[in-house]
PDB file of C-alpha atoms and ligand atoms in Angstrom:
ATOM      1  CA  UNK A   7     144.927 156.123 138.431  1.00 70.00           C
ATOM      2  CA  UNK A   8     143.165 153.518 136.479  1.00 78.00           C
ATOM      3  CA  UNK A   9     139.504 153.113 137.751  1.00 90.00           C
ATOM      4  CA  UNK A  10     139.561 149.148 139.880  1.00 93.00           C
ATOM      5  CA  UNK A  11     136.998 146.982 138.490  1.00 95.00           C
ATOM      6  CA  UNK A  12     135.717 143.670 138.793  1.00 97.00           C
ATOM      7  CA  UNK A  13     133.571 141.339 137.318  1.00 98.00           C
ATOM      8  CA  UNK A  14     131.976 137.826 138.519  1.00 98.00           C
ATOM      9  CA  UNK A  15     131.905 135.288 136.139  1.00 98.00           C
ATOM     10  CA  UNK A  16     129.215 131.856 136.638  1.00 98.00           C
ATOM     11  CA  UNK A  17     129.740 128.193 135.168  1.00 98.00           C
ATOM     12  CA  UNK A  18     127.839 125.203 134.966  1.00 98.00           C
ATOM     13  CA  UNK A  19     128.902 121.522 133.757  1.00 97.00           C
ATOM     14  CA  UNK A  20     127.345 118.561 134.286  1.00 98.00           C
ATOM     15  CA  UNK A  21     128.833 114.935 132.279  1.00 97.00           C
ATOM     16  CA  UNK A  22     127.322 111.491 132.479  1.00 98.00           C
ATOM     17  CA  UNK A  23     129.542 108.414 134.361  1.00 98.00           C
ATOM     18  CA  UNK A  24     129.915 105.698 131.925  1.00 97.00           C
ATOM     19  CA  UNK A  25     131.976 102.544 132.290  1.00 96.00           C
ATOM     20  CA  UNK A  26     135.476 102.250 130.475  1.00 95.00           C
ATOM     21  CA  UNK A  27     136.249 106.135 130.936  1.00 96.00           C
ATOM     22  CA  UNK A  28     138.941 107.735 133.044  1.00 96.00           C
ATOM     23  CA  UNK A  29     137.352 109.649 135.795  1.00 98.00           C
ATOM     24  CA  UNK A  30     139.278 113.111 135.427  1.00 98.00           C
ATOM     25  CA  UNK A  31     138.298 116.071 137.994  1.00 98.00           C
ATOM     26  CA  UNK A  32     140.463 119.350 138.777  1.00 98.00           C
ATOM     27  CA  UNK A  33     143.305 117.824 136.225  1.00 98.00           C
ATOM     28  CA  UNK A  34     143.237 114.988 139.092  1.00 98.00           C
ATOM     29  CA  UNK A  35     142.789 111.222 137.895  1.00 98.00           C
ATOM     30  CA  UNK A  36     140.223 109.528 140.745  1.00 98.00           C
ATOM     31  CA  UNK A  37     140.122 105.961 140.579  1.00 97.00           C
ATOM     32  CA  UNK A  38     136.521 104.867 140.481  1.00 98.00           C
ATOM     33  CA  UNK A  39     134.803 101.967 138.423  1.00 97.00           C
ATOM     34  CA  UNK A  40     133.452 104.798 135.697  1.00 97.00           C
ATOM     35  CA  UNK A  41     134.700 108.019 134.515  1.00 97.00           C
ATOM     36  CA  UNK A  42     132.560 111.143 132.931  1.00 96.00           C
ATOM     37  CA  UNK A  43     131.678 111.015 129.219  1.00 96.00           C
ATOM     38  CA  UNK A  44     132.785 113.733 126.434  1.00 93.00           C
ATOM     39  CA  UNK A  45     134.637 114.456 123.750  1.00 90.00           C
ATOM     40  CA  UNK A  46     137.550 116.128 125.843  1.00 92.00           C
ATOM     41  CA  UNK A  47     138.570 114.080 128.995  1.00 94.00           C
ATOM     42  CA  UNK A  48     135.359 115.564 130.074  1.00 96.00           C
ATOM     43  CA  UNK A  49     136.283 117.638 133.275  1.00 98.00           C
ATOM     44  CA  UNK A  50     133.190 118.966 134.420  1.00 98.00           C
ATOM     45  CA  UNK A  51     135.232 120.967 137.116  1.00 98.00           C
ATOM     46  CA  UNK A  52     137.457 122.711 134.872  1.00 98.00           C
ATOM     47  CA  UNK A  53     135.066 123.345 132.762  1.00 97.00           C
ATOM     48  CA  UNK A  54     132.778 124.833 135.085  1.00 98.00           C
ATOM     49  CA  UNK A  55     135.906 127.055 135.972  1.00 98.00           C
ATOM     50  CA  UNK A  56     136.096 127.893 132.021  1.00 98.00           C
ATOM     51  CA  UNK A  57     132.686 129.270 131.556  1.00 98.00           C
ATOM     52  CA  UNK A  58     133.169 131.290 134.840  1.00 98.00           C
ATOM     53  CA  UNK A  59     136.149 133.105 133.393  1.00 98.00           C
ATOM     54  CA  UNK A  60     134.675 133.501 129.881  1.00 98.00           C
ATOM     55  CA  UNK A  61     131.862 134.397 131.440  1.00 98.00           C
ATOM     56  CA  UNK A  62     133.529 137.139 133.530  1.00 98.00           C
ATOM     57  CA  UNK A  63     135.301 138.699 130.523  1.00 97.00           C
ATOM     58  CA  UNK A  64     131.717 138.153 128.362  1.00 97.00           C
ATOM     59  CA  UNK A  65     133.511 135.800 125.813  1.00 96.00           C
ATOM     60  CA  UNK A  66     131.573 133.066 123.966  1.00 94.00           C
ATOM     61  CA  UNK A  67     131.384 129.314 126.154  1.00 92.00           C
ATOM     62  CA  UNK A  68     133.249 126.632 126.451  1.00 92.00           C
ATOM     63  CA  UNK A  69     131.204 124.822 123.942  1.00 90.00           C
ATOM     64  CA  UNK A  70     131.609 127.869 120.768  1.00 92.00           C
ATOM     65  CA  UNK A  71     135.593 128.097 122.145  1.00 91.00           C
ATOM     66  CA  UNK A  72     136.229 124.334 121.467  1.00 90.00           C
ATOM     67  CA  UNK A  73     133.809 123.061 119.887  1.00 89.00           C
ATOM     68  CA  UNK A  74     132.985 118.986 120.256  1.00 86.00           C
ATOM     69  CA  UNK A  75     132.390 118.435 116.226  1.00 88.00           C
ATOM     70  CA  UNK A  76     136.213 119.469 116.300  1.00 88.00           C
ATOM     71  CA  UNK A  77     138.206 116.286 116.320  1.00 88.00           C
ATOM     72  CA  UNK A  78     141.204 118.625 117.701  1.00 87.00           C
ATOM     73  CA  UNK A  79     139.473 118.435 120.892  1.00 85.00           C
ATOM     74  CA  UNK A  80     139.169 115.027 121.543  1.00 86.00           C
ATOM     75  CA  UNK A  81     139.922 113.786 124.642  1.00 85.00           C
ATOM     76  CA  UNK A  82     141.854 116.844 124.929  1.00 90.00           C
ATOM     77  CA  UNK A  83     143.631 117.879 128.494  1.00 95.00           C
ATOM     78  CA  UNK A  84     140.983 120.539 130.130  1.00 97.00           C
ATOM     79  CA  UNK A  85     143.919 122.059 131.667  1.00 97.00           C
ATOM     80  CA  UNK A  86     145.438 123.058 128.942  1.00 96.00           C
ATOM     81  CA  UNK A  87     142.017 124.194 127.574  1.00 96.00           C
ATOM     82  CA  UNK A  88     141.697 125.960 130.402  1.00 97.00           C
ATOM     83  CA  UNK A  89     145.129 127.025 129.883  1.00 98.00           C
ATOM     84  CA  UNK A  90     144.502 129.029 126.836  1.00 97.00           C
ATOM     85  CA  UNK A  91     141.398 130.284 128.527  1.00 98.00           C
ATOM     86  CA  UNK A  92     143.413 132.078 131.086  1.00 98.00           C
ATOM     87  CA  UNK A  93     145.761 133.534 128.551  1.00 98.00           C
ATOM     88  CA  UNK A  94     142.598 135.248 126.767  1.00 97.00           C
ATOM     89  CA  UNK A  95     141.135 136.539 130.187  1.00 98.00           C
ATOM     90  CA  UNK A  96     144.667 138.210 130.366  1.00 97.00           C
ATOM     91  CA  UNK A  97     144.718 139.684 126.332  1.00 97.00           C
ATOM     92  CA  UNK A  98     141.412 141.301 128.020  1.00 96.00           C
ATOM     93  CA  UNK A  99     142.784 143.286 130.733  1.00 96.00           C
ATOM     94  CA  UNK A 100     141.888 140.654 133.587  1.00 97.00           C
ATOM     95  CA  UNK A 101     143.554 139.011 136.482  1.00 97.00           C
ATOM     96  CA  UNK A 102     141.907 136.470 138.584  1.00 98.00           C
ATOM     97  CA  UNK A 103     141.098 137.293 142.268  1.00 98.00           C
ATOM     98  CA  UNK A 104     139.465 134.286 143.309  1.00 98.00           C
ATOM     99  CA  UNK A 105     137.432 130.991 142.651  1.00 98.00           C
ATOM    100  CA  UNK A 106     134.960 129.263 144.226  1.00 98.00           C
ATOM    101  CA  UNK A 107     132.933 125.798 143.099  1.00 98.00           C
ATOM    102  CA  UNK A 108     131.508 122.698 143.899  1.00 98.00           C
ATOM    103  CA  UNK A 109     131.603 119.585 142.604  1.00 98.00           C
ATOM    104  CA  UNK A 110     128.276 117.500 143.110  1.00 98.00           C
ATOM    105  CA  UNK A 111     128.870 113.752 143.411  1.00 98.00           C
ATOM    106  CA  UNK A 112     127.411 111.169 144.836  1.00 98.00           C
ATOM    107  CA  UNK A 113     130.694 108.626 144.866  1.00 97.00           C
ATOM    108  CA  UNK A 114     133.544 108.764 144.742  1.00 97.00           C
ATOM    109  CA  UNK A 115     134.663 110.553 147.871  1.00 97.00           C
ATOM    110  CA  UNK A 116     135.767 114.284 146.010  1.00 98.00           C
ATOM    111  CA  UNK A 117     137.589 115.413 149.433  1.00 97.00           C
ATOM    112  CA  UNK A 118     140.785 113.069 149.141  1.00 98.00           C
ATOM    113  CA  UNK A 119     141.505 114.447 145.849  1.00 98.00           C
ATOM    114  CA  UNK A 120     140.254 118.387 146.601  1.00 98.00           C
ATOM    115  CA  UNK A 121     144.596 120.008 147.741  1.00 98.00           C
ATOM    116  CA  UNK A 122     145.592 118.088 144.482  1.00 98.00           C
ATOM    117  CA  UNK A 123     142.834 119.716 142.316  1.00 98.00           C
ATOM    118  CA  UNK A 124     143.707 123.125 144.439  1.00 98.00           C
ATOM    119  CA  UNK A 125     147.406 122.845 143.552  1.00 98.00           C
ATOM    120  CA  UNK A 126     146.504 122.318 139.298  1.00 98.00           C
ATOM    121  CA  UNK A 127     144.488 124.913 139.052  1.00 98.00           C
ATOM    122  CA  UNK A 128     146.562 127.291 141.180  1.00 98.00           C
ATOM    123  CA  UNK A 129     149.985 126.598 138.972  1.00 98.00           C
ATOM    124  CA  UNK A 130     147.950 126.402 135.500  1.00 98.00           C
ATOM    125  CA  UNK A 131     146.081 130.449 136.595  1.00 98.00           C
ATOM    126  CA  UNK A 132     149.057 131.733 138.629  1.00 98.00           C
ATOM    127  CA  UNK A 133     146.951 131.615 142.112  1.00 98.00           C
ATOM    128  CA  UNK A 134     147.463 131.200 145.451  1.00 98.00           C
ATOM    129  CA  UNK A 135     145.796 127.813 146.844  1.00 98.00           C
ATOM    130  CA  UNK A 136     144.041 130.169 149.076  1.00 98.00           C
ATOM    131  CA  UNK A 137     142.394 131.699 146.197  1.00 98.00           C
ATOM    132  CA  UNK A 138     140.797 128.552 145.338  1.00 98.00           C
ATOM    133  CA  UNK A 139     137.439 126.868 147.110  1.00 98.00           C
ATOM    134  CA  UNK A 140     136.111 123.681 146.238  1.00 98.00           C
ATOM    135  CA  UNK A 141     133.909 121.970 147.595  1.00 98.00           C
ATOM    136  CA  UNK A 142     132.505 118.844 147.243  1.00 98.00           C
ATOM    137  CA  UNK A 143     127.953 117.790 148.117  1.00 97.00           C
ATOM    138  CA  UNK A 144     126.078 114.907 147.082  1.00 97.00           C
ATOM    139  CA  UNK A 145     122.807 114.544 145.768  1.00 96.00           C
ATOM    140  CA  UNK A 146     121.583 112.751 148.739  1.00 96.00           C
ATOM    141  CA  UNK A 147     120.549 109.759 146.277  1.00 96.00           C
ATOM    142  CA  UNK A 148     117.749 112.355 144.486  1.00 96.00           C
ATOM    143  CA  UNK A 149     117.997 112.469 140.340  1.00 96.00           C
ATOM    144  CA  UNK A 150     120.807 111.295 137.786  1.00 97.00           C
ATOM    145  CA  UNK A 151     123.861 112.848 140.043  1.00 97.00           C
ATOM    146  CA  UNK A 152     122.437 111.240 143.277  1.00 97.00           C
ATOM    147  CA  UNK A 153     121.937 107.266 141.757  1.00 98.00           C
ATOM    148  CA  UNK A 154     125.843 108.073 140.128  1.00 98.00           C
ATOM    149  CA  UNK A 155     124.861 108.723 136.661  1.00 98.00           C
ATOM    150  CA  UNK A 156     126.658 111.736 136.334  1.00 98.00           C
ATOM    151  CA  UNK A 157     128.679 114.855 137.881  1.00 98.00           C
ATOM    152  CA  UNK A 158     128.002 118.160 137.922  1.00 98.00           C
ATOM    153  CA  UNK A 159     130.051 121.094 138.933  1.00 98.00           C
ATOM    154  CA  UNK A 160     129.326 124.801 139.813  1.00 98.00           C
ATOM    155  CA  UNK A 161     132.131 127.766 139.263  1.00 98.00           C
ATOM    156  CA  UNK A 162     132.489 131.479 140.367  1.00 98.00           C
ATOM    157  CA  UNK A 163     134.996 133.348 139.543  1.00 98.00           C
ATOM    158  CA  UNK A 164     135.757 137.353 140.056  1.00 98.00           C
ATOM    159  CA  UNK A 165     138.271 138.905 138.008  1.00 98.00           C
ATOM    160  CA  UNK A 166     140.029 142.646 138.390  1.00 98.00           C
ATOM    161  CA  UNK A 167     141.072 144.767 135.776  1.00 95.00           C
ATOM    162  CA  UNK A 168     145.167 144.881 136.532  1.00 77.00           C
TER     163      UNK A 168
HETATM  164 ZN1   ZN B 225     132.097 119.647 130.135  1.00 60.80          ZN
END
């Protein structure tokens, strides 16, 4: 029998808010005054979640994956970035056993929008919802995330060998 093992993967995004951007979190369009800066449609969620699983399967980042000087990126769909991420975790060996993340905002309200982003990320990596966590903090008004200058998200991920 094949010797079980797992790995834990850790990601990291942060993206400013600027004005005339769509604000696009989880694969979820939130209707808000600004939306995140990037050269993708800049979903600091998913690609927290990205950088987790390359992480967990010790694969170069997001940012040496799809590069930004790349004009095929632009304002490309993270889920389908995160799409092909997946399908390399699985030429590895991996499956995904869970997820867990937060998203750190000070407005808008994350929680409305939180089954929605569950139920993307569950069909795009083949989960069950209740593999997925995410859950949503401020800043309590401290630094750029707390006066609504930007979003930042944290992912874990553990993967299995199956
Ligand atoms: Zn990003």
């Amino acid at each position: 029998m094949k010797k079980l093992k797992l790995r834990v993967g850790i990601g990291y995004d942060l993206h400013r808010l600027e004005e005339n951007r769509n604000l696009i979190i989880g694969g979820v369009k939130i209707p808000y005054e600004k939306g995140l800066l990037g050269h993708s449609d800049a979903d600091v969620l998913v690609h927290a979640i990205i950088d987790a699983l390359l992480g967990a399967v010790a694969l170069p980042d997001i940012g040496t994956l799809f590069p930004d000087t790349d004009p095929k990126f632009k304002d490309a769909n993270s889920i389908e970035l995160l799409k092909k991420v997946y399908s390399l975790v699985k030429e590895k060996g991996y499956s995904i056993n869970n997820i867990d993340s937060n998203i750190i905002a000070q407005a808008p309200k994350m929680m409305p929008h939180i089954p929605e982003m569950k139920e993307n990320l569950a069909k795009t990596l083949e989960l069950d919802i209740e593999d997925i966590s995410i859950k949503a903090k401020t800043k309590e008004h401290l630094d750029a995330v707390g006066e609504k200058k930007a979003i930042e998200a944290n992912a874990v991920v553990m993967v299995y060998n199956a």
